[in-house]
Amino acid sequence: MGMKDKFQDQAEQWQQQAKDKMQETRERSQQQRGRQQGEQPEHMPPGGERSRQDRERDDEERFDQDYDV
């Protein structure tokens, strides 16, 4: 096997591993989102309206979770 083939095979293998990892991460984030949507926040004030601060905090937490690898 030539050197070019050896390195190309390795590059293809790394590429496939990266794709697999991305798919796993995507599936995990979808599962987390599904669980979060089913949960009711504990800090919900009477009347059912959340404060702007609470919404911003939730958005930041979701963003951090989505981009943690």
Short mmCIF file of C-alpha atoms in Angstrom, two decimals:
data_model
loop_
_atom_site.label_atom_id
_atom_site.label_comp_id
_atom_site.label_asym_id
_atom_site.label_seq_id
_atom_site.Cartn_x
_atom_site.Cartn_y
_atom_site.Cartn_z
CA MET A 1 0.00 0.00 0.00
CA GLY A 2 1.40 3.37 -0.94
CA MET A 3 1.87 6.23 1.50
CA LYS A 4 -0.78 8.31 -0.22
CA ASP A 5 -3.38 5.55 0.19
CA LYS A 6 -2.43 5.01 3.83
CA PHE A 7 -2.91 8.67 4.72
CA GLN A 8 -6.09 8.97 2.68
CA ASP A 9 -7.60 5.98 4.49
CA GLN A 10 -6.69 7.49 7.83
CA ALA A 11 -8.20 10.85 6.85
CA GLU A 12 -11.41 9.13 5.75
CA GLN A 13 -11.54 7.24 9.03
CA TRP A 14 -11.16 10.46 11.05
CA GLN A 15 -13.81 12.12 8.93
CA GLN A 16 -16.25 9.28 9.59
CA GLN A 17 -15.50 9.37 13.32
CA ALA A 18 -16.18 13.11 13.38
CA LYS A 19 -19.50 12.61 11.58
CA ASP A 20 -20.48 9.87 14.04
CA LYS A 21 -19.60 12.09 17.00
CA MET A 22 -21.64 14.97 15.57
CA GLN A 23 -24.64 12.68 15.10
CA GLU A 24 -24.36 11.41 18.70
CA THR A 25 -24.17 14.98 20.00
CA ARG A 26 -27.15 16.03 17.90
CA GLU A 27 -29.23 13.11 19.20
CA ARG A 28 -28.28 13.86 22.82
CA SER A 29 -29.21 17.54 22.48
CA GLN A 30 -32.58 16.60 20.94
CA GLN A 31 -33.25 14.26 23.85
CA GLN A 32 -32.35 16.97 26.35
CA ARG A 33 -34.58 19.47 24.58
CA GLY A 34 -37.47 17.02 24.69
CA ARG A 35 -37.01 16.53 28.43
CA GLN A 36 -36.72 20.26 29.05
CA GLN A 37 -39.88 21.05 27.13
CA GLY A 38 -41.82 18.58 29.24
CA GLU A 39 -40.63 20.15 32.48
CA GLN A 40 -42.38 23.04 34.16
CA PRO A 41 -39.99 25.59 35.72
CA GLU A 42 -40.07 25.63 39.49
CA HIS A 43 -39.68 29.41 39.66
CA MET A 44 -42.86 30.16 37.69
CA PRO A 45 -44.58 33.13 39.35
CA PRO A 46 -48.34 33.17 39.93
CA GLY A 47 -50.24 33.93 36.77
CA GLY A 48 -47.89 31.82 34.64
CA GLU A 49 -45.72 34.64 33.29
CA ARG A 50 -41.98 34.38 33.65
CA SER A 51 -39.80 37.40 34.13
CA ARG A 52 -37.45 38.57 31.40
CA GLN A 53 -34.48 37.59 33.58
CA ASP A 54 -35.76 34.02 33.87
CA ARG A 55 -36.23 33.72 30.11
CA GLU A 56 -32.74 35.08 29.44
CA ARG A 57 -31.19 32.70 31.98
CA ASP A 58 -33.00 29.74 30.41
CA ASP A 59 -31.84 30.79 26.94
CA GLU A 60 -28.23 31.06 28.12
CA GLU A 61 -28.39 27.63 29.76
CA ARG A 62 -29.81 26.06 26.59
CA PHE A 63 -27.11 27.73 24.50
CA ASP A 64 -24.37 26.44 26.81
CA GLN A 65 -25.81 22.92 26.74
CA ASP A 66 -26.16 22.91 22.97
CA TYR A 67 -22.55 23.88 22.41
CA ASP A 68 -20.89 21.73 25.07
CA VAL A 69 -19.07 18.94 23.32
#
